[in-house]
mmCIF file of C-alpha atoms in Angstrom:
data_model
loop_
_atom_site.group_PDB
_atom_site.id
_atom_site.type_symbol
_atom_site.label_atom_id
_atom_site.label_comp_id
_atom_site.label_asym_id
_atom_site.label_seq_id
_atom_site.Cartn_x
_atom_site.Cartn_y
_atom_site.Cartn_z
ATOM 1 C CA MET A 1 -33.527 -1.485 -34.943
ATOM 2 C CA PRO A 2 -35.714 -2.986 -32.182
ATOM 3 C CA THR A 3 -39.357 -1.982 -31.973
ATOM 4 C CA CYS A 4 -41.864 -1.578 -29.151
ATOM 5 C CA LEU A 5 -43.811 -4.775 -28.414
ATOM 6 C CA GLU A 6 -47.016 -2.795 -27.830
ATOM 7 C CA CYS A 7 -47.194 -0.142 -30.562
ATOM 8 C CA GLY A 8 -44.500 -1.276 -33.001
ATOM 9 C CA ALA A 9 -42.644 2.057 -32.959
ATOM 10 C CA ARG A 10 -38.888 2.045 -33.477
ATOM 11 C CA LEU A 11 -36.973 2.263 -30.197
ATOM 12 C CA SER A 12 -34.169 4.717 -29.468
ATOM 13 C CA LEU A 13 -30.971 4.021 -27.555
ATOM 14 C CA ASN A 14 -31.138 5.162 -23.919
ATOM 15 C CA ILE A 15 -28.062 7.391 -24.089
ATOM 16 C CA PRO A 16 -27.511 10.981 -22.892
ATOM 17 C CA GLY A 17 -29.649 13.323 -24.946
ATOM 18 C CA SER A 18 -33.256 14.417 -25.357
ATOM 19 C CA VAL A 19 -34.620 10.886 -24.800
ATOM 20 C CA PHE A 20 -32.263 9.821 -22.017
ATOM 21 C CA ASN A 21 -34.054 8.599 -18.884
ATOM 22 C CA MET A 22 -31.922 7.471 -15.933
ATOM 23 C CA ASP A 23 -33.541 4.872 -13.702
ATOM 24 C CA GLN A 24 -33.174 6.699 -10.386
ATOM 25 C CA THR A 25 -34.753 3.749 -8.578
ATOM 26 C CA GLN A 26 -31.785 1.569 -9.539
ATOM 27 C CA VAL A 27 -29.342 4.295 -8.489
ATOM 28 C CA ASN A 28 -31.020 4.637 -5.094
ATOM 29 C CA SER A 29 -31.076 0.861 -4.622
ATOM 30 C CA PHE A 30 -27.357 0.600 -5.362
ATOM 31 C CA GLU A 31 -26.509 3.376 -2.873
ATOM 32 C CA LYS A 32 -28.724 1.713 -0.248
ATOM 33 C CA PHE A 33 -26.940 -1.610 -0.842
ATOM 34 C CA LEU A 34 -23.520 0.000 -0.316
ATOM 35 C CA THR A 35 -24.643 1.678 2.903
ATOM 36 C CA THR A 36 -26.486 -1.349 4.323
ATOM 37 C CA TYR A 37 -23.779 -3.948 3.714
ATOM 38 C CA GLN A 38 -20.556 -1.974 4.214
ATOM 39 C CA ASP A 39 -19.871 -3.771 7.525
ATOM 40 C CA LYS A 40 -21.311 -7.222 6.639
ATOM 41 C CA LYS A 41 -19.614 -10.454 5.603
ATOM 42 C CA ILE A 42 -20.250 -10.390 1.860
ATOM 43 C CA LEU A 43 -19.001 -11.588 -1.514
ATOM 44 C CA VAL A 44 -19.293 -9.101 -4.371
ATOM 45 C CA LEU A 45 -19.663 -10.698 -7.821
ATOM 46 C CA GLU A 46 -18.630 -8.385 -10.654
ATOM 47 C CA LEU A 47 -19.748 -9.881 -13.942
ATOM 48 C CA GLY A 48 -18.482 -8.435 -17.219
ATOM 49 C CA ILE A 49 -17.826 -4.860 -16.028
ATOM 50 C CA GLY A 50 -14.912 -3.281 -17.878
ATOM 51 C CA PRO A 51 -12.272 -1.181 -16.075
ATOM 52 C CA GLN A 52 -13.618 2.004 -17.718
ATOM 53 C CA ASN A 53 -17.019 1.686 -16.017
ATOM 54 C CA GLN A 54 -16.043 3.490 -12.807
ATOM 55 C CA MET A 55 -19.655 4.460 -12.003
ATOM 56 C CA ILE A 56 -20.252 0.865 -10.864
ATOM 57 C CA LYS A 57 -16.721 -0.400 -10.345
ATOM 58 C CA ALA A 58 -15.391 2.332 -8.027
ATOM 59 C CA PRO A 59 -18.178 2.160 -5.363
ATOM 60 C CA SER A 60 -18.007 -1.651 -5.346
ATOM 61 C CA MET A 61 -14.254 -1.617 -4.799
ATOM 62 C CA GLN A 62 -14.601 1.027 -2.082
ATOM 63 C CA LEU A 63 -17.079 -1.276 -0.348
ATOM 64 C CA ILE A 64 -14.553 -4.131 -0.377
ATOM 65 C CA THR A 65 -11.657 -1.853 0.578
ATOM 66 C CA GLY A 66 -13.311 -0.725 3.788
ATOM 67 C CA ASN A 67 -14.617 -4.153 4.865
ATOM 68 C CA LYS A 68 -12.017 -6.728 5.896
ATOM 69 C CA SER A 69 -14.701 -9.469 6.039
ATOM 70 C CA SER A 70 -15.638 -9.042 2.382
ATOM 71 C CA ARG A 71 -14.432 -10.848 -0.742
ATOM 72 C CA TYR A 72 -14.369 -9.793 -4.386
ATOM 73 C CA LEU A 73 -14.794 -11.959 -7.480
ATOM 74 C CA THR A 74 -14.601 -10.414 -10.934
ATOM 75 C CA ILE A 75 -15.197 -12.068 -14.317
ATOM 76 C CA ASN A 76 -14.173 -10.148 -17.411
ATOM 77 C CA LYS A 77 -12.316 -11.715 -20.314
ATOM 78 C CA GLY A 78 -9.040 -9.931 -21.022
ATOM 79 C CA GLN A 79 -9.808 -6.892 -18.849
ATOM 80 C CA LEU A 80 -9.227 -7.769 -15.211
ATOM 81 C CA ASN A 81 -8.623 -4.848 -12.885
ATOM 82 C CA ILE A 82 -7.905 -5.706 -9.238
ATOM 83 C CA PRO A 83 -6.399 -2.845 -7.178
ATOM 84 C CA SER A 84 -3.546 -3.693 -4.820
ATOM 85 C CA MET A 85 -5.520 -2.657 -1.717
ATOM 86 C CA ILE A 86 -7.988 -5.558 -2.178
ATOM 87 C CA ALA A 87 -5.701 -8.035 -3.978
ATOM 88 C CA ASP A 88 -5.436 -10.370 -0.973
ATOM 89 C CA ARG A 89 -9.246 -10.755 -0.860
ATOM 90 C CA ALA A 90 -9.994 -10.873 -4.589
ATOM 91 C CA ILE A 91 -9.849 -13.309 -7.478
ATOM 92 C CA GLY A 92 -10.418 -12.604 -11.153
ATOM 93 C CA PHE A 93 -11.429 -14.888 -14.026
ATOM 94 C CA SER A 94 -10.264 -13.802 -17.469
ATOM 95 C CA SER A 95 -12.946 -15.756 -19.308
ATOM 96 C CA THR A 96 -16.597 -15.775 -20.236
ATOM 97 C CA ILE A 97 -19.092 -15.847 -17.385
ATOM 98 C CA LEU A 98 -20.190 -19.378 -18.373
ATOM 99 C CA ASP A 99 -16.639 -20.788 -18.351
ATOM 100 C CA ALA A 100 -15.888 -19.106 -15.015
ATOM 101 C CA PHE A 101 -19.033 -20.481 -13.378
ATOM 102 C CA ASN A 102 -18.284 -23.960 -14.734
ATOM 103 C CA ALA A 103 -14.797 -23.757 -13.203
ATOM 104 C CA LEU A 104 -16.245 -22.631 -9.870
ATOM 105 C CA ILE A 105 -18.880 -25.393 -9.825
ATOM 106 C CA THR A 106 -16.670 -28.271 -11.000
ATOM 107 C CA GLY A 107 -13.459 -27.187 -9.287
ATOM 108 C CA LYS A 108 -11.539 -27.693 -12.537
ATOM 109 C CA ASP A 109 -9.338 -24.670 -13.140
ATOM 110 C CA VAL A 110 -9.394 -24.542 -16.945
ATOM 111 C CA VAL A 111 -9.600 -20.756 -17.242
ATOM 112 C CA GLU A 112 -7.058 -17.993 -16.644
ATOM 113 C CA THR A 113 -7.270 -16.574 -13.134
ATOM 114 C CA GLN A 114 -5.587 -13.813 -11.139
ATOM 115 C CA GLY A 115 -5.182 -13.710 -7.343
ATOM 116 C CA PRO A 116 -5.696 -13.765 -4.526
ATOM 117 C CA ALA A 117 -2.371 -12.191 -3.570
ATOM 118 C CA ARG A 118 -0.548 -12.939 -0.347
ATOM 119 C CA PRO A 119 -1.459 -10.475 2.445
ATOM 120 C CA ALA A 120 1.174 -7.946 3.392
ATOM 121 C CA PRO A 121 3.319 -8.955 6.406
ATOM 122 C CA GLN A 122 2.391 -7.361 9.742
ATOM 123 C CA LEU A 123 4.809 -4.966 11.415
ATOM 124 C CA SER A 124 6.061 -5.339 14.968
ATOM 125 C CA PRO A 125 5.134 -2.615 17.512
ATOM 126 C CA GLU A 126 8.691 -1.263 17.313
ATOM 127 C CA ASP A 127 8.576 -1.076 13.524
ATOM 128 C CA ARG A 128 5.165 0.587 13.691
ATOM 129 C CA GLN A 129 6.622 3.281 15.958
ATOM 130 C CA LYS A 130 9.495 3.866 13.532
ATOM 131 C CA GLN A 131 7.028 4.016 10.671
ATOM 132 C CA GLU A 132 4.950 6.579 12.549
ATOM 133 C CA GLU A 133 7.973 8.853 13.059
ATOM 134 C CA ILE A 134 8.880 8.633 9.383
ATOM 135 C CA PHE A 135 5.269 9.266 8.376
ATOM 136 C CA LYS A 136 5.259 12.582 10.275
ATOM 137 C CA ASN A 137 7.760 13.954 7.766
ATOM 138 C CA PHE A 138 5.012 13.829 5.159
ATOM 139 C CA TYR A 139 1.882 14.433 7.276
ATOM 140 C CA PRO A 140 3.262 16.254 10.340
ATOM 141 C CA SER A 141 0.279 16.348 12.694
ATOM 142 C CA TYR A 142 -2.742 14.345 11.638
ATOM 143 C CA THR A 143 -5.919 12.558 12.619
ATOM 144 C CA VAL A 144 -7.880 10.082 10.518
ATOM 145 C CA ASN A 145 -11.664 9.726 10.501
ATOM 146 C CA LYS A 146 -14.047 7.476 8.602
ATOM 147 C CA GLY A 147 -15.325 9.173 5.451
ATOM 148 C CA TYR A 148 -18.840 9.619 4.170
ATOM 149 C CA ARG A 149 -18.557 6.884 1.531
ATOM 150 C CA PRO A 150 -17.824 3.168 2.112
ATOM 151 C CA GLY A 151 -14.106 2.418 1.974
ATOM 152 C CA GLU A 152 -13.089 6.053 2.435
ATOM 153 C CA LEU A 153 -11.031 7.726 5.140
ATOM 154 C CA VAL A 154 -10.379 11.424 5.645
ATOM 155 C CA MET A 155 -7.027 12.563 7.040
ATOM 156 C CA TYR A 156 -6.763 16.026 8.602
ATOM 157 C CA THR A 157 -3.165 17.229 8.644
ATOM 158 C CA THR A 158 -1.777 20.459 10.099
ATOM 159 C CA ILE A 159 1.235 22.136 8.497
ATOM 160 C CA ASP A 160 3.254 25.058 9.865
ATOM 161 C CA GLY A 161 6.457 26.833 8.955
ATOM 162 C CA ASN A 162 8.653 24.350 10.852
ATOM 163 C CA HIS A 163 6.782 21.226 9.747
ATOM 164 C CA PRO A 164 6.133 21.069 5.984
ATOM 165 C CA SER A 165 4.948 17.989 4.143
ATOM 166 C CA HIS A 166 8.088 16.780 2.346
ATOM 167 C CA LEU A 167 8.163 15.398 -1.186
ATOM 168 C CA HIS A 168 6.443 12.020 -1.593
ATOM 169 C CA ALA A 169 4.378 10.176 -4.173
ATOM 170 C CA VAL A 170 0.587 10.148 -4.194
ATOM 171 C CA LYS A 171 0.056 6.425 -4.675
ATOM 172 C CA TYR A 172 -3.738 6.160 -4.844
ATOM 173 C CA GLY A 173 -4.787 9.617 -5.985
ATOM 174 C CA LYS A 174 -6.100 12.050 -3.384
ATOM 175 C CA ALA A 175 -8.511 14.937 -3.017
ATOM 176 C CA LEU A 176 -6.881 17.790 -1.067
ATOM 177 C CA MET A 177 -9.234 20.299 0.579
ATOM 178 C CA TYR A 178 -8.499 23.486 2.528
ATOM 179 C CA SER A 179 -9.995 23.458 6.061
ATOM 180 C CA TYR A 180 -8.785 26.576 7.905
ATOM 181 C CA GLY A 181 -5.735 28.658 8.771
ATOM 182 C CA ASP A 182 -3.269 30.122 6.309
ATOM 183 C CA PRO A 183 -3.290 29.194 2.653
ATOM 184 C CA VAL A 184 -0.988 26.317 1.777
ATOM 185 C CA ASP A 185 1.286 25.893 -1.239
ATOM 186 C CA VAL A 186 1.066 22.458 -2.857
ATOM 187 C CA HIS A 187 3.997 21.673 -5.165
ATOM 188 C CA CYS A 188 3.140 18.992 -7.760
ATOM 189 C CA PHE A 189 5.702 17.153 -9.909
ATOM 190 C CA THR A 190 4.082 14.878 -12.505
ATOM 191 C CA GLN A 191 5.600 11.774 -14.061
ATOM 192 C CA ASP A 192 5.549 13.381 -17.519
ATOM 193 C CA GLY A 193 7.822 16.230 -16.396
ATOM 194 C CA HIS A 194 5.426 19.039 -15.489
ATOM 195 C CA TYR A 195 5.613 21.198 -12.357
ATOM 196 C CA ARG A 196 2.521 22.902 -10.965
ATOM 197 C CA LEU A 197 2.000 25.103 -7.921
ATOM 198 C CA VAL A 198 -1.508 24.976 -6.434
ATOM 199 C CA LYS A 199 -2.538 27.368 -3.672
ATOM 200 C CA LEU A 200 -5.178 25.992 -1.308
ATOM 201 C CA GLY A 201 -7.213 28.665 0.459
ATOM 202 C CA LEU A 202 -10.253 30.916 0.184
ATOM 203 C CA ASN A 203 -8.887 34.050 -1.539
ATOM 204 C CA LYS A 204 -9.769 33.709 -5.217
ATOM 205 C CA ASP A 205 -8.102 37.063 -5.923
ATOM 206 C CA ASN A 206 -4.816 35.353 -4.995
ATOM 207 C CA ASN A 207 -5.536 32.393 -7.315
ATOM 208 C CA GLU A 208 -6.363 30.153 -4.354
ATOM 209 C CA VAL A 209 -8.688 27.164 -4.727
ATOM 210 C CA HIS A 210 -10.685 25.386 -2.031
ATOM 211 C CA GLY A 211 -9.666 21.915 -3.211
ATOM 212 C CA PHE A 212 -8.342 19.818 -6.080
ATOM 213 C CA TYR A 213 -7.578 16.203 -7.042
ATOM 214 C CA VAL A 214 -4.007 14.926 -7.305
ATOM 215 C CA GLU A 215 -3.480 12.164 -9.871
ATOM 216 C CA PRO A 216 -1.772 8.912 -8.766
ATOM 217 C CA ASN A 217 2.045 8.792 -9.056
ATOM 218 C CA THR A 218 2.404 12.562 -8.715
ATOM 219 C CA PHE A 219 5.134 13.737 -6.317
ATOM 220 C CA ILE A 220 3.818 16.440 -4.004
ATOM 221 C CA ALA A 221 5.098 18.611 -1.149
ATOM 222 C CA MET A 222 3.080 21.059 0.948
ATOM 223 C CA GLU A 223 4.197 24.062 2.955
ATOM 224 C CA ASP A 224 2.471 26.836 4.874
ATOM 225 C CA ALA A 225 2.238 30.131 3.003
ATOM 226 C CA LYS A 226 3.437 31.974 6.151
ATOM 227 C CA GLY A 227 0.378 34.118 6.789
ATOM 228 C CA VAL A 228 -1.052 35.515 10.008
ATOM 229 C CA THR A 229 -1.950 32.384 11.961
ATOM 230 C CA GLY A 230 1.222 30.443 11.156
ATOM 231 C CA PHE A 231 -0.394 27.095 10.368
ATOM 232 C CA THR A 232 -2.712 25.409 7.891
ATOM 233 C CA GLN A 233 -5.077 22.472 8.163
ATOM 234 C CA ILE A 234 -6.137 20.532 5.090
ATOM 235 C CA SER A 235 -8.072 17.308 4.577
ATOM 236 C CA VAL A 236 -6.926 14.398 2.437
ATOM 237 C CA THR A 237 -9.151 11.528 1.253
ATOM 238 C CA LEU A 238 -7.693 8.025 0.932
ATOM 239 C CA PRO A 239 -8.875 4.382 0.771
ATOM 240 C CA SER A 240 -9.517 2.880 4.211
ATOM 241 C CA SER A 241 -7.236 -0.101 3.554
ATOM 242 C CA SER A 242 -4.412 1.907 2.001
ATOM 243 C CA SER A 243 -0.979 0.960 3.234
ATOM 244 C CA ASN A 244 1.297 3.370 5.082
ATOM 245 C CA GLU A 245 3.929 2.918 2.392
ATOM 246 C CA ILE A 246 5.559 6.222 1.444
ATOM 247 C CA LEU A 247 7.330 6.490 -1.908
ATOM 248 C CA VAL A 248 10.104 9.089 -1.828
ATOM 249 C CA PRO A 249 11.755 10.403 -5.020
ATOM 250 C CA LYS A 250 15.502 10.314 -5.620
ATOM 251 C CA LYS A 251 16.491 13.947 -5.107
ATOM 252 C CA ASP A 252 19.210 14.030 -7.777
ATOM 253 C CA GLN A 253 16.968 12.410 -10.386
ATOM 254 C CA LEU A 254 14.137 14.801 -9.596
ATOM 255 C CA LYS A 255 16.445 17.816 -9.944
ATOM 256 C CA LYS A 256 17.543 16.581 -13.383
ATOM 257 C CA MET A 257 13.892 16.395 -14.465
ATOM 258 C CA PHE A 258 13.026 19.782 -12.949
ATOM 259 C CA PRO A 259 16.191 21.945 -13.023
ATOM 260 C CA GLN A 260 14.245 25.179 -12.472
ATOM 261 C CA GLN A 261 12.962 23.858 -9.115
ATOM 262 C CA ARG A 262 16.324 22.687 -7.743
ATOM 263 C CA ALA A 263 16.186 24.968 -4.672
ATOM 264 C CA LEU A 264 12.607 23.909 -3.948
ATOM 265 C CA ILE A 265 13.508 20.220 -4.250
ATOM 266 C CA ASP A 266 16.507 20.637 -1.914
ATOM 267 C CA ARG A 267 14.359 22.418 0.675
ATOM 268 C CA LEU A 268 11.451 19.942 0.677
ATOM 269 C CA SER A 269 13.243 16.612 0.160
ATOM 270 C CA ILE A 270 14.124 14.012 2.741
ATOM 271 C CA ASP A 271 17.820 13.149 2.537
ATOM 272 C CA ASP A 272 18.551 10.042 0.420
#
């Protein structure tokens, strides 16, 4: 065990517990960095941070996601994690930091690398209009604003009895929050075969919740609970560089997985 250089006492690990002391100065400095440089031309170097360390990794990736002038370089042997939304502006070295820096300095690519990926092709104005019409089947009436955190957008979508949000996959994971109006029913179909109904609203006596997080790859559909006002507005968080790609389930396959929800799936599915 290491000892103190001044008094010789045995040192304790700085882990959560009675002796844990978080360096709030470092936390504040990191948040200030994210805020100050979110619109600058920057290169983020991520050195030896594993994919499980989301406390550091997630804010850094959000910074890159929301800044088209930024670039991302990660070095982590055997544990590269580059999300698709920044893949065209990122490169990873699956090696030690020393070997990666030697490759960068000498120009000799002797280490395993990943990326950058080719950027997604741009749509024509006509295709964008078609995409917009299709998108309204899943988010009927919406506006998008910049979120509070770097790389985050907030979509406000309004749902009524004639315009539900049809079944589609949550690609990135999303936080759904009730804003105002009637409560809304959120139907969730998970990849491991579970169905869950979540009621967004303010009436706890009716098992309503103000918000919840939907895991990636979950199929969801939303419909107004047909209350007094006749419409519902909810907010949805998403990465600022997320694509408009909508993943729609095969109706017949989904009904085989969830036979008890066949009528629900028929009502809230887009025709194949």
